[in-house]
Amino acid sequence: MRKCFTMAALLLAGVLMCTSCGNKNAAQAANENQQTEDSMNTSAKVYVTRDISPESLVKIYHALGREAQGRVAVKISTGEAGNPNYLKPELIGQLVDEVGGTIVECNTAYEGKRMTFEDHWQVIRDHGFSPRFNVDLMDEEGEFQIPVEDTTNIKYDIVGSHLKNYDFMINLAHFKGHPMGGLGGVLKNASIGVASANGKANIHTAGYQQVVEGLWEHVENQDGFLESMAAAAQAVHNYFGRGERVVYIDVMNNMTVDCDCVDQPEPVRLKDYGILASLDPVALDQACVDIIFNMQPSEDNDNAPLKERINSRHGTHTIDWAEKIGLGTKKYELINIDE
């Protein structure tokens, strides 16, 4: 009788243990599902100031909470000769000085005044960047390949060899339209901007060719071009510690439908808006697009041309694709640092 009782007790204990294990596994699964859901719902912080000044540019950089360390590259567009809309030295100078940064650029892949190093250096001087700052044309001594996670179109990103000389990057973009990409923000600044001339050919042709010669004869894959920009931006992001050694800033001033690469851009029809910054490039460019599309137009603030440029080029596909491949999120919390 005692033996039967003992066996029954052991069986009951086993049942209770299995039930406990089942409850534990169910709770663990529920917790993992919740963590996944929370991750999907996480929004990025995007800081904004309506004051476009050297002081506010420094202030919004500090708001990000990530200090530039080591050898700092400040990636801007030096602007095509004849284009007045690039970020001026007097606006960016205080920030560049504070971080001890070097202005970095690469040559263009189109015929213009920044296609050769001699001409590009002349534009840099004419636009006041030299001798005011240390300036580096990163592809002046060659190029190298960095890996891309998304190989849908391009199999690698081709960047200026001097990128190896930097520990940290401040991606300082002028947000505006673009003749081919629809819009230009930090994603374009990281991709087309950091790519060498041959790297630009690689991106523009969605991997069809990796040299500048005959570039524009094969640009037929618009979405492939936009997706290649996202992939190249992610490659540069990953190069700097998977984004741990890079910050992103968009300046929304002098906004026209054309890029700073256009020598005779269309007139500016939008009022200057402000400066936005984030550690997430996808959220940042998305926030800028939302601001443009949600503006209430007026006689002296016409957002219709830029909206049309973005829509006609399928420009937001770059942002959508960047989110899809895991570069960032389009969900964001806008934080006004003026308040």
Tab-separated table of N, CA and C in Angstrom, residues 85-140:
chain	number	residue	atom	x	y	z
A	85	ASN	N	23.201	77.420	-52.954
A	85	ASN	CA	22.378	76.873	-51.880
A	85	ASN	C	23.104	75.940	-50.909
A	86	TYR	N	24.368	75.637	-51.151
A	86	TYR	CA	25.126	74.733	-50.277
A	86	TYR	C	25.232	75.318	-48.870
A	87	LEU	N	25.565	74.480	-47.901
A	87	LEU	CA	25.740	74.939	-46.516
A	87	LEU	C	26.993	75.801	-46.424
A	88	LYS	N	26.820	77.020	-45.964
A	88	LYS	CA	27.904	77.996	-45.986
A	88	LYS	C	28.892	77.787	-44.829
A	89	PRO	N	30.160	78.132	-45.068
A	89	PRO	CA	31.171	78.004	-44.010
A	89	PRO	C	30.809	78.761	-42.740
A	90	GLU	N	30.179	79.923	-42.876
A	90	GLU	CA	29.832	80.694	-41.683
A	90	GLU	C	28.756	80.014	-40.842
A	91	LEU	N	27.944	79.151	-41.450
A	91	LEU	CA	26.931	78.406	-40.695
A	91	LEU	C	27.538	77.203	-39.991
A	92	ILE	N	28.391	76.474	-40.667
A	92	ILE	CA	28.885	75.202	-40.123
A	92	ILE	C	30.189	75.343	-39.349
A	93	GLY	N	30.833	76.516	-39.436
A	93	GLY	CA	32.177	76.681	-38.896
A	93	GLY	C	32.310	76.402	-37.413
A	94	GLN	N	31.358	76.863	-36.611
A	94	GLN	CA	31.455	76.680	-35.164
A	94	GLN	C	31.426	75.203	-34.790
A	95	LEU	N	30.587	74.444	-35.464
A	95	LEU	CA	30.520	73.001	-35.195
A	95	LEU	C	31.799	72.307	-35.636
A	96	VAL	N	32.264	72.609	-36.836
A	96	VAL	CA	33.481	71.972	-37.346
A	96	VAL	C	34.654	72.257	-36.415
A	97	ASP	N	34.749	73.490	-35.948
A	97	ASP	CA	35.841	73.864	-35.044
A	97	ASP	C	35.733	73.121	-33.715
A	98	GLU	N	34.528	73.008	-33.196
A	98	GLU	CA	34.341	72.384	-31.890
A	98	GLU	C	34.777	70.926	-31.887
A	99	VAL	N	34.506	70.218	-32.982
A	99	VAL	CA	34.845	68.786	-33.025
A	99	VAL	C	36.217	68.545	-33.640
A	100	GLY	N	36.897	69.627	-34.054
A	100	GLY	CA	38.190	69.471	-34.710
A	100	GLY	C	38.075	68.684	-35.996
A	101	GLY	N	36.999	68.943	-36.744
A	101	GLY	CA	36.672	68.130	-37.903
A	101	GLY	C	37.368	68.528	-39.192
A	102	THR	N	37.372	67.614	-40.122
A	102	THR	CA	37.860	67.831	-41.483
A	102	THR	C	36.689	67.702	-42.445
A	103	ILE	N	36.503	68.699	-43.303
A	103	ILE	CA	35.481	68.618	-44.340
A	103	ILE	C	35.897	67.548	-45.346
A	104	VAL	N	35.008	66.596	-45.617
A	104	VAL	CA	35.346	65.535	-46.564
A	104	VAL	C	34.346	65.514	-47.721
A	105	GLU	N	34.862	65.196	-48.891
A	105	GLU	CA	34.071	65.119	-50.109
A	105	GLU	C	34.719	64.119	-51.058
A	106	CYS	N	34.045	63.836	-52.171
A	106	CYS	CA	34.604	63.050	-53.271
A	106	CYS	C	34.221	63.721	-54.586
A	107	ASN	N	34.933	63.386	-55.631
A	107	ASN	CA	34.614	63.946	-56.944
A	107	ASN	C	33.266	63.445	-57.446
A	108	THR	N	32.701	64.199	-58.387
A	108	THR	CA	31.426	63.829	-58.978
A	108	THR	C	31.637	62.872	-60.157
A	109	ALA	N	30.530	62.298	-60.622
A	109	ALA	CA	30.586	61.377	-61.754
A	109	ALA	C	29.960	61.992	-63.000
A	110	TYR	N	29.684	63.289	-62.949
A	110	TYR	CA	29.115	63.988	-64.101
A	110	TYR	C	30.051	65.126	-64.483
A	111	GLU	N	29.924	65.580	-65.703
A	111	GLU	CA	30.774	66.673	-66.165
A	111	GLU	C	30.360	67.970	-65.475
A	112	GLY	N	31.323	68.583	-64.830
A	112	GLY	CA	31.080	69.815	-64.102
A	112	GLY	C	32.370	70.284	-63.485
A	113	LYS	N	32.259	71.207	-62.551
A	113	LYS	CA	33.445	71.788	-61.943
A	113	LYS	C	33.947	71.028	-60.719
A	114	ARG	N	33.396	69.836	-60.499
A	114	ARG	CA	33.917	69.016	-59.400
A	114	ARG	C	34.230	67.600	-59.873
A	115	MET	N	34.415	67.452	-61.176
A	115	MET	CA	34.711	66.131	-61.722
A	115	MET	C	36.205	65.819	-61.683
A	116	THR	N	37.039	66.855	-61.789
A	116	THR	CA	38.486	66.669	-61.664
A	116	THR	C	38.944	67.274	-60.353
A	117	PHE	N	40.050	66.772	-59.837
A	117	PHE	CA	40.528	67.269	-58.545
A	117	PHE	C	40.943	68.735	-58.638
A	118	GLU	N	41.563	69.115	-59.731
A	118	GLU	CA	41.981	70.506	-59.896
A	118	GLU	C	40.787	71.455	-59.849
A	119	ASP	N	39.740	71.123	-60.598
A	119	ASP	CA	38.546	71.966	-60.610
A	119	ASP	C	37.831	71.939	-59.266
A	120	HIS	N	37.776	70.756	-58.663
A	120	HIS	CA	37.067	70.632	-57.387
A	120	HIS	C	37.747	71.470	-56.305
A	121	TRP	N	39.058	71.444	-56.273
A	121	TRP	CA	39.772	72.256	-55.287
A	121	TRP	C	39.515	73.754	-55.519
A	122	GLN	N	39.353	74.147	-56.753
A	122	GLN	CA	39.055	75.548	-57.030
A	122	GLN	C	37.674	75.921	-56.494
A	123	VAL	N	36.699	75.050	-56.668
A	123	VAL	CA	35.362	75.298	-56.123
A	123	VAL	C	35.411	75.374	-54.596
A	124	ILE	N	36.183	74.485	-53.991
A	124	ILE	CA	36.335	74.484	-52.530
A	124	ILE	C	36.883	75.820	-52.049
A	125	ARG	N	37.831	76.366	-52.779
A	125	ARG	CA	38.375	77.683	-52.412
A	125	ARG	C	37.356	78.787	-52.688
A	126	ASP	N	36.714	78.722	-53.840
A	126	ASP	CA	35.747	79.752	-54.201
A	126	ASP	C	34.572	79.801	-53.224
A	127	HIS	N	34.189	78.652	-52.690
A	127	HIS	CA	33.055	78.593	-51.770
A	127	HIS	C	33.462	78.805	-50.315
A	128	GLY	N	34.731	79.091	-50.095
A	128	GLY	CA	35.172	79.501	-48.764
A	128	GLY	C	35.505	78.385	-47.798
A	129	PHE	N	35.569	77.148	-48.258
A	129	PHE	CA	35.882	76.038	-47.351
A	129	PHE	C	37.378	75.927	-47.087
A	130	SER	N	38.172	76.332	-48.050
A	130	SER	CA	39.625	76.347	-47.883
A	130	SER	C	40.122	77.765	-48.171
A	131	PRO	N	40.976	78.305	-47.306
A	131	PRO	CA	41.719	77.651	-46.216
A	131	PRO	C	41.021	77.693	-44.860
A	132	ARG	N	39.739	78.058	-44.816
A	132	ARG	CA	39.025	78.152	-43.540
A	132	ARG	C	39.056	76.835	-42.762
A	133	PHE	N	38.900	75.705	-43.456
A	133	PHE	CA	38.882	74.396	-42.803
A	133	PHE	C	39.954	73.484	-43.402
A	134	ASN	N	40.245	72.417	-42.677
A	134	ASN	CA	40.946	71.294	-43.289
A	134	ASN	C	39.949	70.597	-44.200
A	135	VAL	N	40.335	70.373	-45.446
A	135	VAL	CA	39.441	69.744	-46.419
A	135	VAL	C	40.161	68.558	-47.039
A	136	ASP	N	39.418	67.479	-47.260
A	136	ASP	CA	39.985	66.252	-47.803
A	136	ASP	C	39.080	65.725	-48.916
A	137	LEU	N	39.604	65.641	-50.133
A	137	LEU	CA	38.909	64.915	-51.193
A	137	LEU	C	39.312	63.455	-51.052
A	138	MET	N	38.404	62.657	-50.528
A	138	MET	CA	38.761	61.322	-50.046
A	138	MET	C	39.189	60.356	-51.148
A	139	ASP	N	38.804	60.637	-52.405
A	139	ASP	CA	39.198	59.716	-53.484
A	139	ASP	C	40.395	60.231	-54.283
A	140	GLU	N	41.100	61.231	-53.733
A	140	GLU	CA	42.216	61.824	-54.472
A	140	GLU	C	43.383	60.854	-54.615
